[in-house]
Amino acid sequence: MKLFTAQAPNPFRVNAFLAEKNIVIPTTVINIMEGESRSADFLSKNTLGELPVLELDDGTYLCESMAICRYLEHLHPENPLLGETPLKQAQIEMWNRRMEQQIFNTVGAIGLHTFPFFADKIEQVPEYAASMGRLLNNKWKWLDDELDDGRTYICNDSFSVADITGMAALFVSEFADIAVPQQLKNVSRWISAVREHDVWG
Ligand SMILES: N[C@@H](CCC(=O)N[C@@H](CS)C(=O)NCC(=O)O)C(=O)O
């Protein structure tokens, strides 16, 4: 088994998942900025030219960060990050999708529409990025209200993949210098809690 990864938010999700579970697998780092992810060799592993990709021993390539995490959780069920009971699994799935759709994708849209790297990949619309910036502040406020019950992590009181997806949003925010509103005390508490996890690479 080999993981193709990169210094980027979706690869970070799998890297953090592995680190939190203390799993070590051989890794190859692909340089996205230098176009390695768009080379013919890499496109033969993932036709979308995106990371992460997990290569299995039989030559199968598994793409999509959450699919890779789910597969790794089955192989290494200790310290479950996707939940053990049907209810816990469903709650973590619910919160992971919320963190992805409400926060991570909103920050990501700002990056997509502003980073020069994406200029030849999509039609960048600066006004859309500005509008996503305003929306993002509302999304963080929504999360702050949700966390007002005092819980430590996004889904109940145990660290899960939903926290990792939120951390990936922080990864983008830091990289792109997009501020997380400081006055949100519950979000700040959550950020302090996840910073304690030694998974930032
Ligand atoms: N839905 C995919 C998204 C993967 C993705 O967008 N990866 C980005 C890095 S965050 C990438 O590899 N981009 C390379 C490129 O655009 O050339 C997942 O969850 O893994």
mmCIF file of C-alpha atoms and ligand atoms in Angstrom:
data_model
loop_
_atom_site.group_PDB
_atom_site.id
_atom_site.type_symbol
_atom_site.label_atom_id
_atom_site.label_comp_id
_atom_site.label_asym_id
_atom_site.label_seq_id
_atom_site.Cartn_x
_atom_site.Cartn_y
_atom_site.Cartn_z
ATOM 1 C CA MET A 1 0.000 0.000 0.000
ATOM 2 C CA LYS A 2 1.257 3.492 -0.819
ATOM 3 C CA LEU A 3 -0.242 6.938 -0.257
ATOM 4 C CA PHE A 4 0.249 9.708 -2.801
ATOM 5 C CA THR A 5 -0.102 12.937 -0.902
ATOM 6 C CA ALA A 6 0.707 16.659 -1.156
ATOM 7 C CA GLN A 7 0.903 19.864 0.849
ATOM 8 C CA ALA A 8 -2.780 20.663 0.329
ATOM 9 C CA PRO A 9 -6.060 20.516 2.255
ATOM 10 C CA ASN A 10 -7.575 17.224 1.052
ATOM 11 C CA PRO A 11 -4.311 15.294 1.414
ATOM 12 C CA PHE A 12 -4.067 16.888 4.883
ATOM 13 C CA ARG A 13 -7.346 15.164 5.830
ATOM 14 C CA VAL A 14 -5.905 11.709 5.183
ATOM 15 C CA ASN A 15 -2.525 12.591 6.692
ATOM 16 C CA ALA A 16 -4.212 13.832 9.874
ATOM 17 C CA PHE A 17 -6.422 10.721 9.966
ATOM 18 C CA LEU A 18 -3.336 8.491 9.753
ATOM 19 C CA ALA A 19 -1.452 10.515 12.384
ATOM 20 C CA GLU A 20 -4.341 10.466 14.852
ATOM 21 C CA LYS A 21 -4.577 6.684 14.484
ATOM 22 C CA ASN A 22 -0.802 6.221 14.616
ATOM 23 C CA ILE A 23 -0.755 4.464 11.268
ATOM 24 C CA VAL A 24 2.403 4.734 9.164
ATOM 25 C CA ILE A 25 2.317 3.795 5.486
ATOM 26 C CA PRO A 26 4.780 4.497 2.686
ATOM 27 C CA THR A 27 4.110 7.897 1.165
ATOM 28 C CA THR A 28 5.049 9.726 -2.010
ATOM 29 C CA VAL A 29 4.695 13.512 -1.986
ATOM 30 C CA ILE A 30 3.463 15.014 -5.265
ATOM 31 C CA ASN A 31 4.310 18.653 -5.977
ATOM 32 C CA ILE A 32 1.014 20.196 -7.092
ATOM 33 C CA MET A 33 2.510 23.654 -7.602
ATOM 34 C CA GLU A 34 4.998 22.255 -10.104
ATOM 35 C CA GLY A 35 2.259 20.456 -12.030
ATOM 36 C CA GLU A 36 3.184 16.898 -11.005
ATOM 37 C CA SER A 37 -0.482 16.125 -10.305
ATOM 38 C CA ARG A 38 -1.286 16.849 -13.938
ATOM 39 C CA SER A 39 1.451 14.653 -15.413
ATOM 40 C CA ALA A 40 0.437 11.699 -17.585
ATOM 41 C CA ASP A 41 1.863 9.350 -14.968
ATOM 42 C CA PHE A 42 -0.264 10.798 -12.174
ATOM 43 C CA LEU A 43 -3.385 11.054 -14.368
ATOM 44 C CA SER A 44 -3.085 7.300 -14.918
ATOM 45 C CA LYS A 45 -3.683 6.926 -11.151
ATOM 46 C CA ASN A 46 -6.460 9.524 -10.862
ATOM 47 C CA THR A 47 -8.057 10.905 -14.025
ATOM 48 C CA LEU A 48 -9.032 14.037 -12.081
ATOM 49 C CA GLY A 49 -5.375 14.744 -11.298
ATOM 50 C CA GLU A 50 -6.163 15.218 -7.613
ATOM 51 C CA LEU A 51 -4.677 14.060 -4.357
ATOM 52 C CA PRO A 52 -4.804 12.087 -2.150
ATOM 53 C CA VAL A 53 -4.635 8.693 -3.864
ATOM 54 C CA LEU A 54 -4.104 5.383 -2.079
ATOM 55 C CA GLU A 55 -2.458 2.640 -4.147
ATOM 56 C CA LEU A 56 -3.335 -0.847 -2.914
ATOM 57 C CA ASP A 57 -1.025 -3.835 -3.210
ATOM 58 C CA ASP A 58 -3.088 -5.303 -6.081
ATOM 59 C CA GLY A 59 -2.650 -2.070 -8.094
ATOM 60 C CA THR A 60 -6.080 -0.611 -7.305
ATOM 61 C CA TYR A 61 -6.089 3.191 -6.943
ATOM 62 C CA LEU A 62 -8.478 4.574 -4.355
ATOM 63 C CA CYS A 63 -9.272 8.287 -4.682
ATOM 64 C CA GLU A 64 -11.333 10.733 -2.576
ATOM 65 C CA SER A 65 -10.125 11.546 0.908
ATOM 66 C CA MET A 66 -13.187 10.265 2.741
ATOM 67 C CA ALA A 67 -13.228 6.968 0.822
ATOM 68 C CA ILE A 68 -9.574 6.487 1.757
ATOM 69 C CA CYS A 69 -10.288 7.286 5.430
ATOM 70 C CA ARG A 70 -13.180 4.812 5.470
ATOM 71 C CA TYR A 71 -11.006 2.076 3.991
ATOM 72 C CA LEU A 72 -8.213 2.768 6.507
ATOM 73 C CA GLU A 73 -10.715 2.735 9.378
ATOM 74 C CA HIS A 74 -11.795 -0.777 8.362
ATOM 75 C CA LEU A 75 -8.167 -1.949 8.282
ATOM 76 C CA HIS A 76 -7.332 -0.189 11.561
ATOM 77 C CA PRO A 77 -10.484 -0.023 13.691
ATOM 78 C CA GLU A 78 -8.591 0.987 16.863
ATOM 79 C CA ASN A 79 -9.250 4.593 17.959
ATOM 80 C CA PRO A 80 -12.304 4.906 15.685
ATOM 81 C CA LEU A 81 -12.659 8.269 13.966
ATOM 82 C CA LEU A 82 -15.787 7.338 11.994
ATOM 83 C CA GLY A 83 -17.839 6.026 14.914
ATOM 84 C CA GLU A 84 -18.527 2.565 16.298
ATOM 85 C CA THR A 85 -22.293 2.321 16.760
ATOM 86 C CA PRO A 86 -24.792 2.914 13.930
ATOM 87 C CA LEU A 87 -25.953 6.115 15.645
ATOM 88 C CA LYS A 88 -22.442 7.421 16.245
ATOM 89 C CA GLN A 89 -21.478 6.623 12.651
ATOM 90 C CA ALA A 90 -24.516 8.489 11.356
ATOM 91 C CA GLN A 91 -23.866 11.481 13.616
ATOM 92 C CA ILE A 92 -20.225 11.705 12.538
ATOM 93 C CA GLU A 93 -21.288 11.382 8.887
ATOM 94 C CA MET A 94 -23.815 14.167 9.442
ATOM 95 C CA TRP A 95 -21.241 16.475 11.037
ATOM 96 C CA ASN A 96 -18.528 15.622 8.562
ATOM 97 C CA ARG A 97 -20.812 16.577 5.676
ATOM 98 C CA ARG A 98 -21.813 19.760 7.463
ATOM 99 C CA MET A 99 -18.188 20.735 8.081
ATOM 100 C CA GLU A 100 -17.366 19.941 4.466
ATOM 101 C CA GLN A 101 -20.339 21.632 2.840
ATOM 102 C CA GLN A 102 -20.780 24.610 5.139
ATOM 103 C CA ILE A 103 -17.216 25.532 6.090
ATOM 104 C CA PHE A 104 -14.521 23.691 4.095
ATOM 105 C CA ASN A 105 -16.166 24.174 0.678
ATOM 106 C CA THR A 106 -16.865 27.838 1.409
ATOM 107 C CA VAL A 107 -13.225 28.538 2.324
ATOM 108 C CA GLY A 108 -12.170 26.407 -0.648
ATOM 109 C CA ALA A 109 -14.318 28.472 -3.034
ATOM 110 C CA ILE A 110 -12.456 31.607 -1.954
ATOM 111 C CA GLY A 111 -9.151 29.869 -2.682
ATOM 112 C CA LEU A 112 -10.344 28.568 -6.054
ATOM 113 C CA HIS A 113 -11.456 32.001 -7.161
ATOM 114 C CA THR A 114 -8.386 33.895 -5.935
ATOM 115 C CA PHE A 115 -5.219 31.730 -6.131
ATOM 116 C CA PRO A 116 -3.256 32.339 -9.366
ATOM 117 C CA PHE A 117 -2.627 28.564 -9.483
ATOM 118 C CA PHE A 118 -6.286 27.917 -10.391
ATOM 119 C CA ALA A 119 -6.457 30.639 -13.050
ATOM 120 C CA ASP A 120 -6.043 28.158 -15.920
ATOM 121 C CA LYS A 121 -8.322 25.561 -14.292
ATOM 122 C CA ILE A 122 -11.512 27.518 -13.693
ATOM 123 C CA GLU A 123 -12.962 30.864 -14.686
ATOM 124 C CA GLN A 124 -12.162 32.921 -11.592
ATOM 125 C CA VAL A 125 -14.810 35.408 -10.471
ATOM 126 C CA PRO A 126 -13.438 37.809 -7.838
ATOM 127 C CA GLU A 127 -16.961 38.993 -6.887
ATOM 128 C CA TYR A 128 -17.914 35.394 -6.122
ATOM 129 C CA ALA A 129 -14.861 35.053 -3.855
ATOM 130 C CA ALA A 130 -15.870 38.230 -2.020
ATOM 131 C CA SER A 131 -19.415 36.934 -1.601
ATOM 132 C CA MET A 132 -18.098 33.589 -0.275
ATOM 133 C CA GLY A 133 -15.978 35.565 2.212
ATOM 134 C CA ARG A 134 -19.088 37.222 3.621
ATOM 135 C CA LEU A 135 -20.953 33.898 3.659
ATOM 136 C CA LEU A 136 -18.048 32.251 5.469
ATOM 137 C CA ASN A 137 -18.387 34.616 8.410
ATOM 138 C CA ASN A 138 -22.045 33.552 8.736
ATOM 139 C CA LYS A 139 -21.030 29.882 8.574
ATOM 140 C CA TRP A 140 -18.475 30.284 11.386
ATOM 141 C CA LYS A 141 -21.164 32.071 13.421
ATOM 142 C CA TRP A 142 -23.547 29.164 12.748
ATOM 143 C CA LEU A 143 -20.893 26.750 14.033
ATOM 144 C CA ASP A 144 -20.282 28.927 17.071
ATOM 145 C CA ASP A 145 -23.990 28.769 17.946
ATOM 146 C CA GLU A 146 -23.954 24.984 17.481
ATOM 147 C CA LEU A 147 -21.003 24.643 19.867
ATOM 148 C CA ASP A 148 -22.636 26.813 22.509
ATOM 149 C CA ASP A 149 -23.575 23.667 24.469
ATOM 150 C CA GLY A 150 -19.906 23.542 25.539
ATOM 151 C CA ARG A 151 -18.887 20.352 23.745
ATOM 152 C CA THR A 152 -15.184 19.965 23.028
ATOM 153 C CA TYR A 153 -15.375 18.549 19.520
ATOM 154 C CA ILE A 154 -17.631 18.955 16.516
ATOM 155 C CA CYS A 155 -19.545 15.734 17.126
ATOM 156 C CA ASN A 156 -20.115 15.095 20.817
ATOM 157 C CA ASP A 157 -17.063 14.857 23.047
ATOM 158 C CA SER A 158 -14.756 12.677 21.023
ATOM 159 C CA PHE A 159 -12.398 13.698 18.251
ATOM 160 C CA SER A 160 -13.612 12.446 14.861
ATOM 161 C CA VAL A 161 -13.129 12.887 11.145
ATOM 162 C CA ALA A 162 -15.583 15.802 11.345
ATOM 163 C CA ASP A 163 -12.935 17.683 13.347
ATOM 164 C CA ILE A 164 -10.327 16.788 10.749
ATOM 165 C CA THR A 165 -12.510 18.252 7.994
ATOM 166 C CA GLY A 166 -12.860 21.424 10.074
ATOM 167 C CA MET A 167 -9.084 21.446 10.541
ATOM 168 C CA ALA A 168 -8.679 21.224 6.758
ATOM 169 C CA ALA A 169 -10.726 24.436 6.564
ATOM 170 C CA LEU A 170 -8.285 26.010 9.057
ATOM 171 C CA PHE A 171 -5.423 24.747 6.855
ATOM 172 C CA VAL A 172 -6.868 26.654 3.862
ATOM 173 C CA SER A 173 -7.610 29.726 5.990
ATOM 174 C CA GLU A 174 -4.012 29.903 7.154
ATOM 175 C CA PHE A 175 -2.571 29.258 3.717
ATOM 176 C CA ALA A 176 -4.779 31.872 2.046
ATOM 177 C CA ASP A 177 -4.733 34.315 4.969
ATOM 178 C CA ILE A 178 -8.502 34.150 5.430
ATOM 179 C CA ALA A 179 -9.355 35.199 8.975
ATOM 180 C CA VAL A 180 -11.513 33.091 11.291
ATOM 181 C CA PRO A 181 -13.607 35.580 13.301
ATOM 182 C CA GLN A 182 -11.796 35.960 16.643
ATOM 183 C CA GLN A 183 -14.803 36.950 18.734
ATOM 184 C CA LEU A 184 -16.475 33.531 18.368
ATOM 185 C CA LYS A 185 -15.695 32.001 21.755
ATOM 186 C CA ASN A 186 -17.006 28.499 21.041
ATOM 187 C CA VAL A 187 -15.175 28.209 17.720
ATOM 188 C CA SER A 188 -12.032 29.506 19.475
ATOM 189 C CA ARG A 189 -12.442 26.800 22.135
ATOM 190 C CA TRP A 190 -12.782 24.153 19.422
ATOM 191 C CA ILE A 191 -9.674 25.466 17.609
ATOM 192 C CA SER A 192 -7.676 25.257 20.864
ATOM 193 C CA ALA A 193 -8.866 21.671 21.374
ATOM 194 C CA VAL A 194 -7.920 20.474 17.892
ATOM 195 C CA ARG A 195 -4.560 22.288 18.039
ATOM 196 C CA GLU A 196 -3.689 19.886 20.879
ATOM 197 C CA HIS A 197 -3.762 16.992 18.414
ATOM 198 C CA ASP A 198 -0.358 16.243 16.997
ATOM 199 C CA VAL A 199 -1.575 15.769 13.425
ATOM 200 C CA TRP A 200 -0.708 19.054 11.741
ATOM 201 C CA GLY A 201 2.381 17.690 9.980
HETATM 202 N N1 LIG B 1 -12.865 15.339 -3.567
HETATM 203 C C1 LIG B 1 -11.434 15.129 -3.556
HETATM 204 C C2 LIG B 1 -10.758 16.458 -3.804
HETATM 205 C C3 LIG B 1 -9.262 16.319 -4.010
HETATM 206 C C4 LIG B 1 -8.618 17.642 -4.385
HETATM 207 O O1 LIG B 1 -9.284 18.617 -4.798
HETATM 208 N N2 LIG B 1 -7.284 17.675 -4.244
HETATM 209 C C5 LIG B 1 -6.530 18.874 -4.594
HETATM 210 C C6 LIG B 1 -5.705 19.297 -3.371
HETATM 211 S S1 LIG B 1 -6.729 19.821 -2.040
HETATM 212 C C7 LIG B 1 -5.564 18.553 -5.708
HETATM 213 O O2 LIG B 1 -4.927 17.530 -5.682
HETATM 214 N N3 LIG B 1 -5.395 19.444 -6.704
HETATM 215 C C8 LIG B 1 -4.413 19.223 -7.730
HETATM 216 C C9 LIG B 1 -4.618 20.103 -8.917
HETATM 217 O O3 LIG B 1 -5.594 20.886 -8.912
HETATM 218 O O4 LIG B 1 -3.801 20.015 -9.841
HETATM 219 C C10 LIG B 1 -11.009 14.495 -2.221
HETATM 220 O O5 LIG B 1 -11.765 14.595 -1.247
HETATM 221 O O6 LIG B 1 -9.962 13.868 -2.142
#
